[in-house]
Amino acid sequence: MIKILLLTFTLIFSSCMWENNSLTLIGVNDYGSAAASVSSVAIVNNQLVLTGAQLNGVTSVRITGPSNFNETFNIESKTSTNLIANGTKIISMALSGAFSLIISDARGAATFAITFDLTDDSVSTVKLQDGSVTAVKLNSMGAGMGQVLKFNGTTWMPGDLGGLTYAGSWDATGGSAPNAFPVSGEYYIVSVADVDVNFGDGEGPRDWAVSDWVVYNDTTSVWDKIDNASNMQSFNSRSGVVVPEVDDYTWAQI
């Protein structure tokens, strides 16, 4: 099974997004003219850590890889056997291919083929610090007003939220639509009735009774009416609270 992990780590900050965890790179082979050599590479506490020989002469550290990945790291400290470097920006890399670690010193450059070791069970415990992902860092992915991000089985895509959303009561005597900037599925319940109300949306004047629903339809860009009034308008020419009377029904109607 091929493991693919999308890793985003911030090497420019001192705070540790990875807490006490680390990822180790394996499969090191060197070639080139640099005097320095590398025996192991690791990402520890958001820093790139090299172990090897004659590393105190290294002047440049760079990693290249799949999808045109090419990042240069700032050297923070170095000894003959150890070098620590930091990234210059937030780095995203898919750990699913062969990478090249390129170091340079006074004698030249050397390239080391490296791959990420994802067999360590500690990788599964890696997590983001609380509060590290804020609203300004989230991509809208093209979502419109009132839409949400839904997983389609492969990726996250914007879509409409199913069902209706109650937005409040509406006084029909105002003569205008409940909301000038509605979203799909938004509905209001009529609290005060009125007749011949025209929203100017091409539907013409309509009568609204208490408890009717006013639902916005983004497909037609109009407000739809759902007759939901519970009161009886009239019966046998009598309106209001209708009390049964003699002769309300004939034998033919029973």
Tab-separated table of C-alpha atoms in Angstrom:
chain	number	residue	atom	x	y	z
A	1	MET	CA	0.000	0.000	0.000
A	2	ILE	CA	1.384	3.429	-0.940
A	3	LYS	CA	0.947	5.999	1.801
A	4	ILE	CA	0.348	9.583	0.708
A	5	LEU	CA	0.447	12.349	3.264
A	6	LEU	CA	0.010	16.046	2.566
A	7	LEU	CA	2.322	17.806	4.972
A	8	THR	CA	2.157	21.502	5.694
A	9	PHE	CA	4.736	22.726	8.151
A	10	THR	CA	5.956	26.150	9.166
A	11	LEU	CA	9.698	26.204	9.666
A	12	ILE	CA	9.995	29.975	9.932
A	13	PHE	CA	8.271	30.183	13.317
A	14	SER	CA	9.667	29.004	16.625
A	15	SER	CA	6.333	27.522	17.703
A	16	CYS	CA	6.032	23.798	17.103
A	17	MET	CA	3.088	22.765	14.983
A	18	TRP	CA	4.301	19.166	15.264
A	19	GLU	CA	4.725	19.300	19.055
A	20	ASN	CA	7.260	16.567	19.967
A	21	ASN	CA	6.873	14.471	16.836
A	22	SER	CA	9.256	14.164	13.944
A	23	LEU	CA	9.434	12.703	10.452
A	24	THR	CA	12.576	10.888	9.386
A	25	LEU	CA	13.868	10.705	5.818
A	26	ILE	CA	15.565	7.522	4.629
A	27	GLY	CA	17.437	6.170	1.611
A	28	VAL	CA	20.386	8.556	1.607
A	29	ASN	CA	22.902	8.294	-1.233
A	30	ASP	CA	25.334	11.036	-2.055
A	31	TYR	CA	27.175	12.122	-5.130
A	32	GLY	CA	28.887	15.382	-6.074
A	33	SER	CA	31.980	17.403	-5.241
A	34	ALA	CA	31.124	18.878	-1.825
A	35	ALA	CA	33.329	17.896	1.078
A	36	ALA	CA	30.329	17.526	3.388
A	37	SER	CA	28.372	14.288	3.609
A	38	VAL	CA	24.990	13.440	5.090
A	39	SER	CA	24.081	10.225	6.894
A	40	SER	CA	20.550	11.096	8.028
A	41	VAL	CA	17.927	13.788	7.619
A	42	ALA	CA	14.964	14.531	9.875
A	43	ILE	CA	12.233	17.090	10.458
A	44	VAL	CA	12.222	17.700	14.191
A	45	ASN	CA	10.108	20.401	15.850
A	46	ASN	CA	9.587	22.120	12.487
A	47	GLN	CA	13.282	22.242	11.718
A	48	LEU	CA	15.336	20.401	9.127
A	49	VAL	CA	18.103	18.493	10.945
A	50	LEU	CA	21.052	17.025	9.038
A	51	THR	CA	23.564	14.606	10.539
A	52	GLY	CA	26.819	13.768	8.805
A	53	ALA	CA	30.433	14.916	8.438
A	54	GLN	CA	32.085	18.263	7.638
A	55	LEU	CA	28.722	20.010	7.805
A	56	ASN	CA	30.281	23.133	9.355
A	57	GLY	CA	31.380	24.207	5.870
A	58	VAL	CA	27.915	24.004	4.304
A	59	THR	CA	26.657	27.333	2.939
A	60	SER	CA	23.395	26.300	1.261
A	61	VAL	CA	20.636	23.730	1.888
A	62	ARG	CA	17.893	23.013	-0.654
A	63	ILE	CA	15.277	20.296	-1.257
A	64	THR	CA	13.696	19.561	-4.630
A	65	GLY	CA	11.043	17.002	-5.483
A	66	PRO	CA	7.783	16.109	-7.246
A	67	SER	CA	5.384	18.745	-8.598
A	68	ASN	CA	8.234	21.253	-9.082
A	69	PHE	CA	8.922	21.355	-5.339
A	70	ASN	CA	12.021	23.498	-4.796
A	71	GLU	CA	12.714	25.103	-1.425
A	72	THR	CA	15.814	26.701	0.068
A	73	PHE	CA	16.328	26.646	3.845
A	74	ASN	CA	18.101	29.127	6.102
A	75	ILE	CA	20.914	27.625	8.142
A	76	GLU	CA	20.354	28.350	11.838
A	77	SER	CA	23.316	26.497	13.351
A	78	LYS	CA	25.935	23.981	12.285
A	79	THR	CA	28.789	21.878	13.626
A	80	SER	CA	30.969	19.350	11.927
A	81	THR	CA	28.414	16.604	12.467
A	82	ASN	CA	25.094	18.446	12.801
A	83	LEU	CA	23.220	21.158	10.881
A	84	ILE	CA	19.853	22.762	11.685
A	85	ALA	CA	17.954	24.797	9.062
A	86	ASN	CA	14.646	26.655	8.914
A	87	GLY	CA	12.257	27.244	6.037
A	88	THR	CA	11.732	30.768	4.745
A	89	LYS	CA	7.941	30.383	4.372
A	90	ILE	CA	5.036	28.003	4.939
A	91	ILE	CA	5.865	24.867	2.962
A	92	SER	CA	3.421	22.268	1.593
A	93	MET	CA	4.759	19.016	0.216
A	94	ALA	CA	3.232	15.640	-0.704
A	95	LEU	CA	5.342	12.934	0.916
A	96	SER	CA	4.810	10.397	-1.842
A	97	GLY	CA	7.901	10.434	-4.012
A	98	ALA	CA	11.653	10.779	-4.218
A	99	PHE	CA	13.200	14.068	-3.107
A	100	SER	CA	16.697	15.455	-3.490
A	101	LEU	CA	18.629	17.179	-0.710
A	102	ILE	CA	21.235	19.501	-2.215
A	103	ILE	CA	23.957	20.968	0.005
A	104	SER	CA	26.758	23.283	-1.082
A	105	ASP	CA	30.091	24.233	0.453
A	106	ALA	CA	33.345	25.801	-0.746
A	107	ARG	CA	34.218	22.722	-2.809
A	108	GLY	CA	30.914	22.480	-4.667
A	109	ALA	CA	27.520	20.821	-4.319
A	110	ALA	CA	26.369	17.331	-3.414
A	111	THR	CA	22.954	15.777	-3.989
A	112	PHE	CA	21.399	13.192	-1.683
A	113	ALA	CA	18.407	11.123	-2.786
A	114	ILE	CA	15.931	11.000	0.079
A	115	THR	CA	12.476	9.537	0.714
A	116	PHE	CA	10.171	10.048	3.665
A	117	ASP	CA	9.812	7.124	6.062
A	118	LEU	CA	6.055	6.865	6.760
A	119	THR	CA	6.240	3.521	8.581
A	120	ASP	CA	6.751	5.073	11.997
A	121	ASP	CA	3.542	4.738	14.020
A	122	SER	CA	4.258	8.092	15.654
A	123	VAL	CA	3.268	9.800	12.397
A	124	SER	CA	-0.372	9.018	13.108
A	125	THR	CA	-0.204	11.108	16.276
A	126	VAL	CA	0.903	14.250	14.462
A	127	LYS	CA	-1.657	17.025	14.863
A	128	LEU	CA	-2.071	20.760	14.433
A	129	GLN	CA	-1.879	22.941	17.478
A	130	ASP	CA	-5.188	24.330	18.694
A	131	GLY	CA	-5.934	27.629	17.012
A	132	SER	CA	-3.277	27.220	14.302
A	133	VAL	CA	-5.927	27.164	11.541
A	134	THR	CA	-7.844	30.446	11.459
A	135	ALA	CA	-10.629	31.715	9.206
A	136	VAL	CA	-8.280	33.883	7.123
A	137	LYS	CA	-6.263	30.773	6.185
A	138	LEU	CA	-9.272	28.898	4.785
A	139	ASN	CA	-9.878	28.918	1.032
A	140	SER	CA	-13.479	29.651	-0.018
A	141	MET	CA	-13.046	27.240	-2.983
A	142	GLY	CA	-15.500	29.371	-4.950
A	143	ALA	CA	-18.375	28.979	-2.491
A	144	GLY	CA	-21.172	31.528	-2.828
A	145	MET	CA	-23.325	33.224	-0.223
A	146	GLY	CA	-25.111	30.651	1.940
A	147	GLN	CA	-23.215	27.673	0.486
A	148	VAL	CA	-21.190	25.131	2.441
A	149	LEU	CA	-18.240	22.882	1.577
A	150	LYS	CA	-19.284	19.285	0.912
A	151	PHE	CA	-17.058	16.224	0.376
A	152	ASN	CA	-17.978	14.526	-2.906
A	153	GLY	CA	-15.941	11.392	-2.218
A	154	THR	CA	-12.771	12.789	-3.741
A	155	THR	CA	-12.420	16.402	-2.716
A	156	TRP	CA	-14.219	19.278	-1.001
A	157	MET	CA	-16.571	21.267	-3.225
A	158	PRO	CA	-18.993	24.169	-2.526
A	159	GLY	CA	-22.690	23.357	-2.634
A	160	ASP	CA	-26.069	24.434	-1.383
A	161	LEU	CA	-27.177	23.397	2.063
A	162	GLY	CA	-30.147	21.090	1.686
A	163	GLY	CA	-33.507	21.891	3.270
A	164	LEU	CA	-35.088	25.164	4.317
A	165	THR	CA	-33.692	27.712	6.722
A	166	TYR	CA	-36.095	29.653	8.921
A	167	ALA	CA	-35.175	33.342	8.770
A	168	GLY	CA	-37.907	34.905	10.913
A	169	SER	CA	-41.401	36.346	10.718
A	170	TRP	CA	-42.588	38.787	8.056
A	171	ASP	CA	-45.152	41.579	8.146
A	172	ALA	CA	-46.874	41.566	4.740
A	173	THR	CA	-48.139	45.130	5.197
A	174	GLY	CA	-44.641	46.395	4.481
A	175	GLY	CA	-45.277	45.803	0.791
A	176	SER	CA	-41.782	44.518	-0.044
A	177	ALA	CA	-39.973	41.172	-0.031
A	178	PRO	CA	-38.733	39.940	3.360
A	179	ASN	CA	-35.052	40.239	2.377
A	180	ALA	CA	-33.363	42.205	-0.402
A	181	PHE	CA	-30.406	39.769	-0.459
A	182	PRO	CA	-31.886	36.310	0.130
A	183	VAL	CA	-30.167	32.913	-0.098
A	184	SER	CA	-31.569	29.635	-1.367
A	185	GLY	CA	-34.032	27.939	0.973
A	186	GLU	CA	-34.517	30.971	3.192
A	187	TYR	CA	-38.104	31.278	4.358
A	188	TYR	CA	-40.251	33.563	6.500
A	189	ILE	CA	-43.613	32.977	8.172
A	190	VAL	CA	-46.243	35.666	7.689
A	191	SER	CA	-47.087	37.333	11.001
A	192	VAL	CA	-49.351	40.112	9.670
A	193	ALA	CA	-51.594	39.492	6.647
A	194	ASP	CA	-52.135	41.760	3.641
A	195	VAL	CA	-53.550	41.568	0.138
A	196	ASP	CA	-52.285	42.541	-3.324
A	197	VAL	CA	-48.623	42.579	-2.264
A	198	ASN	CA	-46.319	42.854	-5.290
A	199	PHE	CA	-42.583	42.131	-4.894
A	200	GLY	CA	-41.830	43.252	-8.454
A	201	ASP	CA	-40.328	39.855	-9.308
A	202	GLY	CA	-42.751	39.047	-12.096
A	203	GLU	CA	-45.148	37.036	-9.948
A	204	GLY	CA	-47.644	39.879	-9.705
A	205	PRO	CA	-49.688	40.850	-6.621
A	206	ARG	CA	-50.483	38.101	-4.139
A	207	ASP	CA	-52.473	37.802	-0.935
A	208	TRP	CA	-50.643	36.732	2.202
A	209	ALA	CA	-52.407	35.239	5.215
A	210	VAL	CA	-51.010	34.716	8.696
A	211	SER	CA	-48.922	31.497	8.866
A	212	ASP	CA	-48.242	31.413	5.110
A	213	TRP	CA	-44.601	30.714	4.197
A	214	VAL	CA	-42.537	32.994	1.955
A	215	VAL	CA	-39.705	30.866	0.487
A	216	TYR	CA	-36.893	32.162	-1.729
A	217	ASN	CA	-36.247	30.053	-4.839
A	218	ASP	CA	-32.779	30.797	-6.218
A	219	THR	CA	-33.502	28.778	-9.390
A	220	THR	CA	-36.224	31.198	-10.510
A	221	SER	CA	-35.019	34.153	-8.390
A	222	VAL	CA	-38.506	34.708	-6.981
A	223	TRP	CA	-40.232	34.334	-3.634
A	224	ASP	CA	-42.595	31.353	-3.655
A	225	LYS	CA	-45.742	31.208	-1.592
A	226	ILE	CA	-46.658	28.159	0.468
A	227	ASP	CA	-50.238	28.328	1.654
A	228	ASN	CA	-49.951	27.353	5.259
A	229	ALA	CA	-52.615	29.513	6.878
A	230	SER	CA	-54.642	27.591	9.436
A	231	ASN	CA	-57.575	30.010	9.638
A	232	MET	CA	-60.707	29.525	7.526
A	233	GLN	CA	-61.361	32.608	5.417
A	234	SER	CA	-65.130	32.174	5.043
A	235	PHE	CA	-67.947	29.623	5.044
A	236	ASN	CA	-71.391	30.121	3.568
A	237	SER	CA	-70.674	33.854	3.297
A	238	ARG	CA	-69.700	34.004	6.977
A	239	SER	CA	-66.112	34.946	7.941
A	240	GLY	CA	-64.155	35.005	11.175
A	241	VAL	CA	-65.081	32.428	13.822
A	242	VAL	CA	-67.713	30.400	11.995
A	243	VAL	CA	-70.319	28.640	14.147
A	244	PRO	CA	-72.328	25.820	12.514
A	245	GLU	CA	-75.929	26.723	11.784
A	246	VAL	CA	-79.049	24.898	10.667
A	247	ASP	CA	-79.189	24.343	6.908
A	248	ASP	CA	-75.398	24.698	6.455
A	249	TYR	CA	-75.574	21.356	4.628
A	250	THR	CA	-78.267	19.684	2.567
A	251	TRP	CA	-78.985	15.936	2.528
A	252	ALA	CA	-77.356	15.779	-0.884
A	253	GLN	CA	-74.102	17.119	0.616
A	254	ILE	CA	-74.016	14.635	3.499
